[in-house]
Amino acid sequence: MPERTDRDRAALTEAVYYILLALHTPRHGYGIMQYVKDLSRERVNLGPGTLYGAINTMLEKRWIQALASDMDSRKKEYQITDLGKQVILDEINRLQELLDNGKMIIRGEKS
């Protein structure tokens, strides 16, 4: 499994975060856009430029992979890799730390 570099440990964009979540089940581009829209209760609408730009970046980083498809099919499906699963878990832990620290300060439990 390829290792993550320090540069890869930066916070994920909201689009990348949702795309990685969507790809726990293999999906093609339109399916990803619909899933993210539904999951975010229509708050996040990915445009094709954002989606395919993010997909290309995540393919290069090996966070996702393209699945083999029929030659007749124009729809390419993608799926998250083990490295991508680690990336999303790291992001969830980072976000949880932010929430925990914020709540602690707001409640006056730490100054």
mmCIF file of N, CA, C and O in Angstrom:
data_model
loop_
_atom_site.group_PDB
_atom_site.id
_atom_site.type_symbol
_atom_site.label_atom_id
_atom_site.label_comp_id
_atom_site.label_asym_id
_atom_site.label_seq_id
_atom_site.Cartn_x
_atom_site.Cartn_y
_atom_site.Cartn_z
ATOM 1 N N MET A 1 0.845 -1.177 0.000
ATOM 2 C CA MET A 1 0.000 0.000 0.000
ATOM 3 C C MET A 1 0.891 1.241 0.000
ATOM 4 O O MET A 1 1.796 1.344 0.818
ATOM 5 N N PRO A 2 0.632 2.193 -0.899
ATOM 6 C CA PRO A 2 1.408 3.431 -0.892
ATOM 7 C C PRO A 2 1.179 4.198 0.394
ATOM 8 O O PRO A 2 0.082 4.212 0.933
ATOM 9 N N GLU A 3 2.227 4.843 0.888
ATOM 10 C CA GLU A 3 2.098 5.626 2.104
ATOM 11 C C GLU A 3 1.663 7.040 1.778
ATOM 12 O O GLU A 3 1.959 7.559 0.711
ATOM 13 N N ARG A 4 0.996 7.654 2.721
ATOM 14 C CA ARG A 4 0.602 9.044 2.574
ATOM 15 C C ARG A 4 1.801 9.910 2.931
ATOM 16 O O ARG A 4 2.544 9.610 3.839
ATOM 17 N N THR A 5 1.961 10.977 2.197
ATOM 18 C CA THR A 5 3.023 11.923 2.515
ATOM 19 C C THR A 5 2.454 12.999 3.422
ATOM 20 O O THR A 5 1.240 13.102 3.602
ATOM 21 N N ASP A 6 3.328 13.823 4.021
ATOM 22 C CA ASP A 6 2.850 14.913 4.868
ATOM 23 C C ASP A 6 1.924 15.839 4.089
ATOM 24 O O ASP A 6 0.965 16.359 4.621
ATOM 25 N N ARG A 7 2.245 16.041 2.815
ATOM 26 C CA ARG A 7 1.412 16.913 1.988
ATOM 27 C C ARG A 7 -0.001 16.354 1.830
ATOM 28 O O ARG A 7 -0.964 17.086 1.738
ATOM 29 N N ASP A 8 -0.098 15.021 1.816
ATOM 30 C CA ASP A 8 -1.414 14.399 1.675
ATOM 31 C C ASP A 8 -2.237 14.493 2.950
ATOM 32 O O ASP A 8 -3.411 14.199 2.952
ATOM 33 N N ARG A 9 -1.629 14.883 4.055
ATOM 34 C CA ARG A 9 -2.340 14.898 5.333
ATOM 35 C C ARG A 9 -3.073 16.207 5.579
ATOM 36 O O ARG A 9 -3.645 16.408 6.635
ATOM 37 N N ALA A 10 -3.070 17.088 4.611
ATOM 38 C CA ALA A 10 -3.810 18.334 4.745
ATOM 39 C C ALA A 10 -5.303 18.019 4.779
ATOM 40 O O ALA A 10 -5.738 16.958 4.354
ATOM 41 N N ALA A 11 -6.071 18.962 5.301
ATOM 42 C CA ALA A 11 -7.518 18.781 5.363
ATOM 43 C C ALA A 11 -8.082 18.542 3.966
ATOM 44 O O ALA A 11 -7.618 19.112 2.980
ATOM 45 N N LEU A 12 -9.073 17.679 3.904
ATOM 46 C CA LEU A 12 -9.724 17.401 2.626
ATOM 47 C C LEU A 12 -10.706 18.515 2.301
ATOM 48 O O LEU A 12 -11.313 19.098 3.196
ATOM 49 N N THR A 13 -10.887 18.769 1.022
ATOM 50 C CA THR A 13 -11.967 19.680 0.635
ATOM 51 C C THR A 13 -13.279 18.948 0.854
ATOM 52 O O THR A 13 -13.325 17.711 0.928
ATOM 53 N N GLU A 14 -14.337 19.716 0.940
ATOM 54 C CA GLU A 14 -15.643 19.106 1.146
ATOM 55 C C GLU A 14 -15.996 18.182 -0.026
ATOM 56 O O GLU A 14 -16.547 17.095 0.171
ATOM 57 N N ALA A 15 -15.656 18.592 -1.234
ATOM 58 C CA ALA A 15 -15.948 17.759 -2.409
ATOM 59 C C ALA A 15 -15.216 16.427 -2.328
ATOM 60 O O ALA A 15 -15.816 15.364 -2.526
ATOM 61 N N VAL A 16 -13.920 16.461 -2.017
ATOM 62 C CA VAL A 16 -13.140 15.225 -1.928
ATOM 63 C C VAL A 16 -13.675 14.343 -0.805
ATOM 64 O O VAL A 16 -13.812 13.129 -0.963
ATOM 65 N N TYR A 17 -13.992 14.952 0.320
ATOM 66 C CA TYR A 17 -14.541 14.201 1.450
ATOM 67 C C TYR A 17 -15.795 13.433 1.032
ATOM 68 O O TYR A 17 -15.919 12.226 1.250
ATOM 69 N N TYR A 18 -16.726 14.135 0.410
ATOM 70 C CA TYR A 18 -17.983 13.484 0.010
ATOM 71 C C TYR A 18 -17.766 12.461 -1.101
ATOM 72 O O TYR A 18 -18.428 11.417 -1.127
ATOM 73 N N ILE A 19 -16.867 12.735 -2.023
ATOM 74 C CA ILE A 19 -16.612 11.764 -3.101
ATOM 75 C C ILE A 19 -16.039 10.475 -2.521
ATOM 76 O O ILE A 19 -16.448 9.374 -2.901
ATOM 77 N N LEU A 20 -15.103 10.606 -1.590
ATOM 78 C CA LEU A 20 -14.540 9.395 -0.963
ATOM 79 C C LEU A 20 -15.619 8.609 -0.230
ATOM 80 O O LEU A 20 -15.644 7.377 -0.295
ATOM 81 N N LEU A 21 -16.519 9.307 0.448
ATOM 82 C CA LEU A 21 -17.623 8.596 1.106
ATOM 83 C C LEU A 21 -18.491 7.888 0.076
ATOM 84 O O LEU A 21 -18.888 6.734 0.260
ATOM 85 N N ALA A 22 -18.778 8.572 -1.017
ATOM 86 C CA ALA A 22 -19.642 7.997 -2.061
ATOM 87 C C ALA A 22 -19.047 6.730 -2.661
ATOM 88 O O ALA A 22 -19.774 5.811 -3.042
ATOM 89 N N LEU A 23 -17.715 6.675 -2.723
ATOM 90 C CA LEU A 23 -17.076 5.563 -3.421
ATOM 91 C C LEU A 23 -16.820 4.344 -2.530
ATOM 92 O O LEU A 23 -16.112 3.426 -2.937
ATOM 93 N N HIS A 24 -17.441 4.309 -1.366
ATOM 94 C CA HIS A 24 -17.433 3.060 -0.601
ATOM 95 C C HIS A 24 -18.296 2.023 -1.329
ATOM 96 O O HIS A 24 -18.225 0.826 -1.042
ATOM 97 N N THR A 25 -19.119 2.494 -2.241
ATOM 98 C CA THR A 25 -19.851 1.647 -3.184
ATOM 99 C C THR A 25 -19.423 2.099 -4.575
ATOM 100 O O THR A 25 -19.382 3.305 -4.834
ATOM 101 N N PRO A 26 -19.070 1.176 -5.484
ATOM 102 C CA PRO A 26 -18.662 1.612 -6.828
ATOM 103 C C PRO A 26 -19.743 2.455 -7.500
ATOM 104 O O PRO A 26 -20.923 2.108 -7.458
ATOM 105 N N ARG A 27 -19.300 3.585 -8.060
ATOM 106 C CA ARG A 27 -20.241 4.481 -8.729
ATOM 107 C C ARG A 27 -19.567 5.148 -9.916
ATOM 108 O O ARG A 27 -18.365 5.354 -9.917
ATOM 109 N N HIS A 28 -20.360 5.524 -10.903
ATOM 110 C CA HIS A 28 -19.877 6.344 -12.019
ATOM 111 C C HIS A 28 -20.099 7.804 -11.658
ATOM 112 O O HIS A 28 -20.702 8.120 -10.616
ATOM 113 N N GLY A 29 -19.612 8.702 -12.489
ATOM 114 C CA GLY A 29 -19.642 10.129 -12.179
ATOM 115 C C GLY A 29 -21.006 10.674 -11.813
ATOM 116 O O GLY A 29 -21.164 11.344 -10.792
ATOM 117 N N TYR A 30 -22.002 10.389 -12.644
ATOM 118 C CA TYR A 30 -23.336 10.910 -12.352
ATOM 119 C C TYR A 30 -23.871 10.335 -11.035
ATOM 120 O O TYR A 30 -24.498 11.041 -10.245
ATOM 121 N N GLY A 31 -23.585 9.060 -10.793
ATOM 122 C CA GLY A 31 -24.018 8.430 -9.544
ATOM 123 C C GLY A 31 -23.362 9.086 -8.334
ATOM 124 O O GLY A 31 -23.998 9.246 -7.285
ATOM 125 N N ILE A 32 -22.096 9.472 -8.476
ATOM 126 C CA ILE A 32 -21.401 10.168 -7.388
ATOM 127 C C ILE A 32 -22.078 11.511 -7.122
ATOM 128 O O ILE A 32 -22.362 11.862 -5.978
ATOM 129 N N MET A 33 -22.351 12.245 -8.190
ATOM 130 C CA MET A 33 -22.978 13.570 -8.018
ATOM 131 C C MET A 33 -24.331 13.447 -7.321
ATOM 132 O O MET A 33 -24.644 14.225 -6.417
ATOM 133 N N GLN A 34 -25.126 12.469 -7.722
ATOM 134 C CA GLN A 34 -26.448 12.287 -7.110
ATOM 135 C C GLN A 34 -26.326 11.851 -5.653
ATOM 136 O O GLN A 34 -27.068 12.331 -4.790
ATOM 137 N N TYR A 35 -25.395 10.948 -5.366
ATOM 138 C CA TYR A 35 -25.217 10.455 -4.002
ATOM 139 C C TYR A 35 -24.810 11.604 -3.074
ATOM 140 O O TYR A 35 -25.354 11.748 -1.977
ATOM 141 N N VAL A 36 -23.850 12.405 -3.523
ATOM 142 C CA VAL A 36 -23.367 13.522 -2.698
ATOM 143 C C VAL A 36 -24.486 14.532 -2.473
ATOM 144 O O VAL A 36 -24.674 15.032 -1.360
ATOM 145 N N LYS A 37 -25.248 14.804 -3.492
ATOM 146 C CA LYS A 37 -26.371 15.737 -3.363
ATOM 147 C C LYS A 37 -27.386 15.217 -2.334
ATOM 148 O O LYS A 37 -27.849 15.958 -1.477
ATOM 149 N N ASP A 38 -27.700 13.932 -2.422
ATOM 150 C CA ASP A 38 -28.651 13.336 -1.476
ATOM 151 C C ASP A 38 -28.081 13.314 -0.057
ATOM 152 O O ASP A 38 -28.766 13.683 0.902
ATOM 153 N N LEU A 39 -26.837 12.857 0.088
ATOM 154 C CA LEU A 39 -26.219 12.740 1.416
ATOM 155 C C LEU A 39 -26.113 14.096 2.104
ATOM 156 O O LEU A 39 -26.313 14.197 3.319
ATOM 157 N N SER A 40 -25.839 15.131 1.340
ATOM 158 C CA SER A 40 -25.684 16.475 1.919
ATOM 159 C C SER A 40 -27.009 17.230 1.952
ATOM 160 O O SER A 40 -27.026 18.432 2.227
ATOM 161 N N ARG A 41 -28.088 16.531 1.690
ATOM 162 C CA ARG A 41 -29.436 17.139 1.670
ATOM 163 C C ARG A 41 -29.470 18.327 0.715
ATOM 164 O O ARG A 41 -29.955 19.404 1.055
ATOM 165 N N GLU A 42 -28.884 18.102 -0.450
ATOM 166 C CA GLU A 42 -28.865 19.054 -1.570
ATOM 167 C C GLU A 42 -28.030 20.303 -1.308
ATOM 168 O O GLU A 42 -28.107 21.263 -2.044
ATOM 169 N N ARG A 43 -27.232 20.299 -0.260
ATOM 170 C CA ARG A 43 -26.364 21.441 0.021
ATOM 171 C C ARG A 43 -25.137 21.444 -0.882
ATOM 172 O O ARG A 43 -24.675 22.497 -1.302
ATOM 173 N N VAL A 44 -24.610 20.253 -1.193
ATOM 174 C CA VAL A 44 -23.408 20.146 -2.026
ATOM 175 C C VAL A 44 -23.800 19.595 -3.394
ATOM 176 O O VAL A 44 -24.280 18.466 -3.502
ATOM 177 N N ASN A 45 -23.653 20.418 -4.413
ATOM 178 C CA ASN A 45 -23.921 20.006 -5.795
ATOM 179 C C ASN A 45 -22.608 20.069 -6.562
ATOM 180 O O ASN A 45 -22.112 21.151 -6.853
ATOM 181 N N LEU A 46 -22.059 18.919 -6.864
ATOM 182 C CA LEU A 46 -20.788 18.867 -7.583
ATOM 183 C C LEU A 46 -21.030 19.095 -9.067
ATOM 184 O O LEU A 46 -21.856 18.422 -9.679
ATOM 185 N N GLY A 47 -20.283 20.008 -9.640
ATOM 186 C CA GLY A 47 -20.308 20.181 -11.085
ATOM 187 C C GLY A 47 -19.346 19.204 -11.730
ATOM 188 O O GLY A 47 -18.430 18.692 -11.061
ATOM 189 N N PRO A 48 -19.503 18.940 -13.024
ATOM 190 C CA PRO A 48 -18.608 17.984 -13.693
ATOM 191 C C PRO A 48 -17.139 18.372 -13.604
ATOM 192 O O PRO A 48 -16.282 17.494 -13.432
ATOM 193 N N GLY A 49 -16.815 19.647 -13.693
ATOM 194 C CA GLY A 49 -15.420 20.071 -13.617
ATOM 195 C C GLY A 49 -14.810 19.758 -12.264
ATOM 196 O O GLY A 49 -13.689 19.233 -12.177
ATOM 197 N N THR A 50 -15.540 20.064 -11.209
ATOM 198 C CA THR A 50 -15.073 19.770 -9.849
ATOM 199 C C THR A 50 -14.945 18.266 -9.646
ATOM 200 O O THR A 50 -13.933 17.776 -9.126
ATOM 201 N N LEU A 51 -15.959 17.535 -10.062
ATOM 202 C CA LEU A 51 -15.971 16.085 -9.860
ATOM 203 C C LEU A 51 -14.802 15.414 -10.573
ATOM 204 O O LEU A 51 -14.030 14.670 -9.956
ATOM 205 N N TYR A 52 -14.663 15.674 -11.867
ATOM 206 C CA TYR A 52 -13.636 14.942 -12.616
ATOM 207 C C TYR A 52 -12.228 15.450 -12.298
ATOM 208 O O TYR A 52 -11.266 14.681 -12.386
ATOM 209 N N GLY A 53 -12.096 16.704 -11.916
ATOM 210 C CA GLY A 53 -10.803 17.185 -11.435
ATOM 211 C C GLY A 53 -10.394 16.459 -10.166
ATOM 212 O O GLY A 53 -9.254 16.006 -10.027
ATOM 213 N N ALA A 54 -11.345 16.324 -9.236
ATOM 214 C CA ALA A 54 -11.072 15.609 -7.983
ATOM 215 C C ALA A 54 -10.797 14.135 -8.253
ATOM 216 O O ALA A 54 -9.901 13.540 -7.647
ATOM 217 N N ILE A 55 -11.561 13.530 -9.149
ATOM 218 C CA ILE A 55 -11.347 12.114 -9.480
ATOM 219 C C ILE A 55 -9.938 11.908 -10.031
ATOM 220 O O ILE A 55 -9.229 10.987 -9.618
ATOM 221 N N ASN A 56 -9.510 12.769 -10.938
ATOM 222 C CA ASN A 56 -8.161 12.615 -11.497
ATOM 223 C C ASN A 56 -7.083 12.754 -10.428
ATOM 224 O O ASN A 56 -6.113 11.989 -10.412
ATOM 225 N N THR A 57 -7.255 13.708 -9.527
ATOM 226 C CA THR A 57 -6.285 13.874 -8.442
ATOM 227 C C THR A 57 -6.267 12.644 -7.532
ATOM 228 O O THR A 57 -5.200 12.141 -7.163
ATOM 229 N N MET A 58 -7.438 12.137 -7.192
ATOM 230 C CA MET A 58 -7.507 10.977 -6.294
ATOM 231 C C MET A 58 -6.996 9.708 -6.976
ATOM 232 O O MET A 58 -6.449 8.825 -6.317
ATOM 233 N N LEU A 59 -7.169 9.609 -8.298
ATOM 234 C CA LEU A 59 -6.584 8.472 -9.029
ATOM 235 C C LEU A 59 -5.056 8.534 -8.957
ATOM 236 O O LEU A 59 -4.400 7.521 -8.735
ATOM 237 N N GLU A 60 -4.494 9.736 -9.151
ATOM 238 C CA GLU A 60 -3.041 9.898 -9.084
ATOM 239 C C GLU A 60 -2.496 9.544 -7.699
ATOM 240 O O GLU A 60 -1.420 8.963 -7.573
ATOM 241 N N LYS A 61 -3.250 9.898 -6.661
ATOM 242 C CA LYS A 61 -2.818 9.618 -5.286
ATOM 243 C C LYS A 61 -3.145 8.195 -4.846
ATOM 244 O O LYS A 61 -2.826 7.800 -3.734
ATOM 245 N N ARG A 62 -3.859 7.471 -5.726
ATOM 246 C CA ARG A 62 -4.273 6.089 -5.461
ATOM 247 C C ARG A 62 -5.251 5.986 -4.292
ATOM 248 O O ARG A 62 -5.262 4.998 -3.575
ATOM 249 N N TRP A 63 -6.044 7.032 -4.116
ATOM 250 C CA TRP A 63 -7.097 6.992 -3.097
ATOM 251 C C TRP A 63 -8.330 6.293 -3.649
ATOM 252 O O TRP A 63 -9.163 5.812 -2.889
ATOM 253 N N ILE A 64 -8.471 6.287 -4.973
ATOM 254 C CA ILE A 64 -9.568 5.596 -5.649
ATOM 255 C C ILE A 64 -8.980 4.864 -6.849
ATOM 256 O O ILE A 64 -7.852 5.142 -7.265
ATOM 257 N N GLN A 65 -9.782 3.936 -7.380
ATOM 258 C CA GLN A 65 -9.351 3.237 -8.588
ATOM 259 C C GLN A 65 -10.529 3.134 -9.547
ATOM 260 O O GLN A 65 -11.685 3.084 -9.118
ATOM 261 N N ALA A 66 -10.221 3.095 -10.823
ATOM 262 C CA ALA A 66 -11.244 2.866 -11.840
ATOM 263 C C ALA A 66 -11.436 1.365 -11.963
ATOM 264 O O ALA A 66 -10.472 0.600 -11.930
ATOM 265 N N LEU A 67 -12.669 0.953 -12.084
ATOM 266 C CA LEU A 67 -12.969 -0.474 -12.223
ATOM 267 C C LEU A 67 -13.018 -0.838 -13.701
ATOM 268 O O LEU A 67 -13.372 -0.013 -14.550
ATOM 269 N N ALA A 68 -12.670 -2.077 -13.984
ATOM 270 C CA ALA A 68 -12.760 -2.566 -15.361
ATOM 271 C C ALA A 68 -14.218 -2.521 -15.789
ATOM 272 O O ALA A 68 -15.119 -2.784 -15.002
ATOM 273 N N SER A 69 -14.442 -2.144 -17.029
ATOM 274 C CA SER A 69 -15.820 -2.044 -17.507
ATOM 275 C C SER A 69 -15.913 -2.633 -18.905
ATOM 276 O O SER A 69 -14.903 -2.908 -19.551
ATOM 277 N N ASP A 70 -17.133 -2.804 -19.341
ATOM 278 C CA ASP A 70 -17.364 -3.268 -20.709
ATOM 279 C C ASP A 70 -16.831 -2.230 -21.689
ATOM 280 O O ASP A 70 -16.912 -1.036 -21.437
ATOM 281 N N MET A 71 -16.314 -2.698 -22.798
ATOM 282 C CA MET A 71 -15.820 -1.776 -23.816
ATOM 283 C C MET A 71 -16.956 -0.908 -24.368
ATOM 284 O O MET A 71 -16.736 0.207 -24.802
ATOM 285 N N ASP A 72 -18.192 -1.448 -24.332
ATOM 286 C CA ASP A 72 -19.332 -0.701 -24.864
ATOM 287 C C ASP A 72 -19.801 0.376 -23.905
ATOM 288 O O ASP A 72 -20.479 1.304 -24.297
ATOM 289 N N SER A 73 -19.458 0.239 -22.640
ATOM 290 C CA SER A 73 -19.953 1.177 -21.641
ATOM 291 C C SER A 73 -19.128 2.464 -21.652
ATOM 292 O O SER A 73 -17.909 2.434 -21.628
ATOM 293 N N ARG A 74 -19.832 3.582 -21.710
ATOM 294 C CA ARG A 74 -19.140 4.876 -21.652
ATOM 295 C C ARG A 74 -19.018 5.364 -20.223
ATOM 296 O O ARG A 74 -18.343 6.342 -19.956
ATOM 297 N N LYS A 75 -19.713 4.685 -19.312
ATOM 298 C CA LYS A 75 -19.672 5.088 -17.913
ATOM 299 C C LYS A 75 -18.573 4.322 -17.187
ATOM 300 O O LYS A 75 -18.622 3.100 -17.103
ATOM 301 N N LYS A 76 -17.604 5.037 -16.677
ATOM 302 C CA LYS A 76 -16.529 4.415 -15.918
ATOM 303 C C LYS A 76 -16.892 4.474 -14.441
ATOM 304 O O LYS A 76 -17.283 5.521 -13.936
ATOM 305 N N GLU A 77 -16.751 3.338 -13.776
ATOM 306 C CA GLU A 77 -17.035 3.298 -12.343
ATOM 307 C C GLU A 77 -15.736 3.396 -11.557
ATOM 308 O O GLU A 77 -14.689 2.924 -11.998
ATOM 309 N N TYR A 78 -15.855 3.974 -10.363
ATOM 310 C CA TYR A 78 -14.708 4.157 -9.474
ATOM 311 C C TYR A 78 -15.058 3.572 -8.118
ATOM 312 O O TYR A 78 -16.219 3.471 -7.727
ATOM 313 N N GLN A 79 -13.985 3.232 -7.375
ATOM 314 C CA GLN A 79 -14.163 2.680 -6.034
ATOM 315 C C GLN A 79 -13.012 3.149 -5.159
ATOM 316 O O GLN A 79 -11.875 3.306 -5.624
ATOM 317 N N ILE A 80 -13.292 3.355 -3.890
ATOM 318 C CA ILE A 80 -12.263 3.783 -2.946
ATOM 319 C C ILE A 80 -11.266 2.633 -2.719
ATOM 320 O O ILE A 80 -11.643 1.461 -2.755
ATOM 321 N N THR A 81 -9.996 2.965 -2.503
ATOM 322 C CA THR A 81 -8.963 1.961 -2.203
ATOM 323 C C THR A 81 -8.750 1.889 -0.687
ATOM 324 O O THR A 81 -9.296 2.710 0.069
ATOM 325 N N ASP A 82 -7.927 0.952 -0.255
ATOM 326 C CA ASP A 82 -7.598 0.885 1.177
ATOM 327 C C ASP A 82 -6.914 2.174 1.632
ATOM 328 O O ASP A 82 -7.178 2.659 2.732
ATOM 329 N N LEU A 83 -6.040 2.734 0.783
ATOM 330 C CA LEU A 83 -5.396 3.999 1.133
ATOM 331 C C LEU A 83 -6.439 5.115 1.258
ATOM 332 O O LEU A 83 -6.394 5.926 2.183
ATOM 333 N N GLY A 84 -7.392 5.145 0.350
ATOM 334 C CA GLY A 84 -8.458 6.142 0.419
ATOM 335 C C GLY A 84 -9.294 5.994 1.680
ATOM 336 O O GLY A 84 -9.708 6.982 2.290
ATOM 337 N N LYS A 85 -9.527 4.742 2.088
ATOM 338 C CA LYS A 85 -10.283 4.508 3.331
ATOM 339 C C LYS A 85 -9.504 5.054 4.526
ATOM 340 O O LYS A 85 -10.093 5.603 5.454
ATOM 341 N N GLN A 86 -8.183 4.899 4.507
ATOM 342 C CA GLN A 86 -7.371 5.442 5.602
ATOM 343 C C GLN A 86 -7.419 6.965 5.587
ATOM 344 O O GLN A 86 -7.486 7.609 6.636
ATOM 345 N N VAL A 87 -7.389 7.549 4.398
ATOM 346 C CA VAL A 87 -7.456 9.010 4.269
ATOM 347 C C VAL A 87 -8.759 9.541 4.855
ATOM 348 O O VAL A 87 -8.760 10.518 5.618
ATOM 349 N N ILE A 88 -9.867 8.896 4.557
ATOM 350 C CA ILE A 88 -11.159 9.389 5.064
ATOM 351 C C ILE A 88 -11.251 9.173 6.582
ATOM 352 O O ILE A 88 -11.780 10.028 7.306
ATOM 353 N N LEU A 89 -10.706 8.075 7.079
ATOM 354 C CA LEU A 89 -10.705 7.863 8.536
ATOM 355 C C LEU A 89 -9.849 8.915 9.239
ATOM 356 O O LEU A 89 -10.235 9.430 10.298
ATOM 357 N N ASP A 90 -8.701 9.243 8.663
ATOM 358 C CA ASP A 90 -7.850 10.288 9.244
ATOM 359 C C ASP A 90 -8.594 11.624 9.265
ATOM 360 O O ASP A 90 -8.490 12.389 10.233
ATOM 361 N N GLU A 91 -9.340 11.913 8.201
ATOM 362 C CA GLU A 91 -10.085 13.175 8.140
ATOM 363 C C GLU A 91 -11.212 13.195 9.179
ATOM 364 O O GLU A 91 -11.433 14.209 9.842
ATOM 365 N N ILE A 92 -11.899 12.089 9.325
ATOM 366 C CA ILE A 92 -12.966 12.014 10.335
ATOM 367 C C ILE A 92 -12.376 12.235 11.727
ATOM 368 O O ILE A 92 -12.943 12.973 12.547
ATOM 369 N N ASN A 93 -11.238 11.639 12.008
ATOM 370 C CA ASN A 93 -10.584 11.841 13.313
ATOM 371 C C ASN A 93 -10.170 13.299 13.500
ATOM 372 O O ASN A 93 -10.302 13.852 14.594
ATOM 373 N N ARG A 94 -9.656 13.925 12.420
ATOM 374 C CA ARG A 94 -9.265 15.336 12.501
ATOM 375 C C ARG A 94 -10.483 16.212 12.786
ATOM 376 O O ARG A 94 -10.454 17.096 13.653
ATOM 377 N N LEU A 95 -11.575 15.945 12.082
ATOM 378 C CA LEU A 95 -12.796 16.722 12.288
ATOM 379 C C LEU A 95 -13.356 16.509 13.697
ATOM 380 O O LEU A 95 -13.852 17.454 14.325
ATOM 381 N N GLN A 96 -13.271 15.270 14.198
ATOM 382 C CA GLN A 96 -13.758 14.985 15.549
ATOM 383 C C GLN A 96 -12.956 15.762 16.588
ATOM 384 O O GLN A 96 -13.513 16.288 17.554
ATOM 385 N N GLU A 97 -11.642 15.860 16.378
ATOM 386 C CA GLU A 97 -10.801 16.631 17.287
ATOM 387 C C GLU A 97 -11.211 18.101 17.280
ATOM 388 O O GLU A 97 -11.296 18.743 18.335
ATOM 389 N N LEU A 98 -11.494 18.628 16.089
ATOM 390 C CA LEU A 98 -11.954 20.022 16.002
ATOM 391 C C LEU A 98 -13.247 20.223 16.781
ATOM 392 O O LEU A 98 -13.395 21.200 17.528
ATOM 393 N N LEU A 99 -14.191 19.309 16.599
ATOM 394 C CA LEU A 99 -15.463 19.411 17.311
ATOM 395 C C LEU A 99 -15.262 19.311 18.822
ATOM 396 O O LEU A 99 -15.822 20.110 19.587
ATOM 397 N N ASP A 100 -14.489 18.337 19.249
ATOM 398 C CA ASP A 100 -14.263 18.139 20.685
ATOM 399 C C ASP A 100 -13.610 19.372 21.313
ATOM 400 O O ASP A 100 -14.035 19.821 22.383
ATOM 401 N N ASN A 101 -12.591 19.912 20.651
ATOM 402 C CA ASN A 101 -11.918 21.097 21.193
ATOM 403 C C ASN A 101 -12.842 22.311 21.198
ATOM 404 O O ASN A 101 -12.856 23.084 22.150
ATOM 405 N N GLY A 102 -13.624 22.461 20.146
ATOM 406 C CA GLY A 102 -14.570 23.578 20.093
ATOM 407 C C GLY A 102 -15.611 23.497 21.197
ATOM 408 O O GLY A 102 -15.896 24.492 21.872
ATOM 409 N N LYS A 103 -16.170 22.322 21.398
ATOM 410 C CA LYS A 103 -17.178 22.139 22.446
ATOM 411 C C LYS A 103 -16.582 22.391 23.828
ATOM 412 O O LYS A 103 -17.228 22.998 24.688
ATOM 413 N N MET A 104 -15.361 21.925 24.031
ATOM 414 C CA MET A 104 -14.692 22.103 25.318
ATOM 415 C C MET A 104 -14.496 23.597 25.619
ATOM 416 O O MET A 104 -14.748 24.040 26.741
ATOM 417 N N ILE A 105 -14.098 24.355 24.634
ATOM 418 C CA ILE A 105 -13.884 25.788 24.834
ATOM 419 C C ILE A 105 -15.220 26.505 25.035
ATOM 420 O O ILE A 105 -15.363 27.334 25.953
ATOM 421 N N ILE A 106 -16.217 26.199 24.212
ATOM 422 C CA ILE A 106 -17.527 26.851 24.315
ATOM 423 C C ILE A 106 -18.169 26.583 25.674
ATOM 424 O O ILE A 106 -18.820 27.448 26.257
ATOM 425 N N ARG A 107 -18.002 25.389 26.209
ATOM 426 C CA ARG A 107 -18.583 25.034 27.512
ATOM 427 C C ARG A 107 -17.786 25.606 28.684
ATOM 428 O O ARG A 107 -18.171 25.450 29.831
ATOM 429 N N GLY A 108 -16.648 26.212 28.397
ATOM 430 C CA GLY A 108 -15.822 26.774 29.449
ATOM 431 C C GLY A 108 -15.024 25.741 30.211
ATOM 432 O O GLY A 108 -14.562 25.995 31.324
ATOM 433 N N GLU A 109 -14.854 24.559 29.628
ATOM 434 C CA GLU A 109 -14.110 23.498 30.293
ATOM 435 C C GLU A 109 -12.608 23.693 30.166
ATOM 436 O O GLU A 109 -11.834 23.020 30.842
ATOM 437 N N LYS A 110 -12.186 24.594 29.276
ATOM 438 C CA LYS A 110 -10.771 24.890 29.100
ATOM 439 C C LYS A 110 -10.665 26.304 28.548
ATOM 440 O O LYS A 110 -11.449 26.691 27.691
ATOM 441 N N SER A 111 -9.700 27.041 29.051
ATOM 442 C CA SER A 111 -9.528 28.414 28.544
ATOM 443 C C SER A 111 -8.268 28.506 27.728
ATOM 444 O O SER A 111 -7.476 27.628 27.659
#
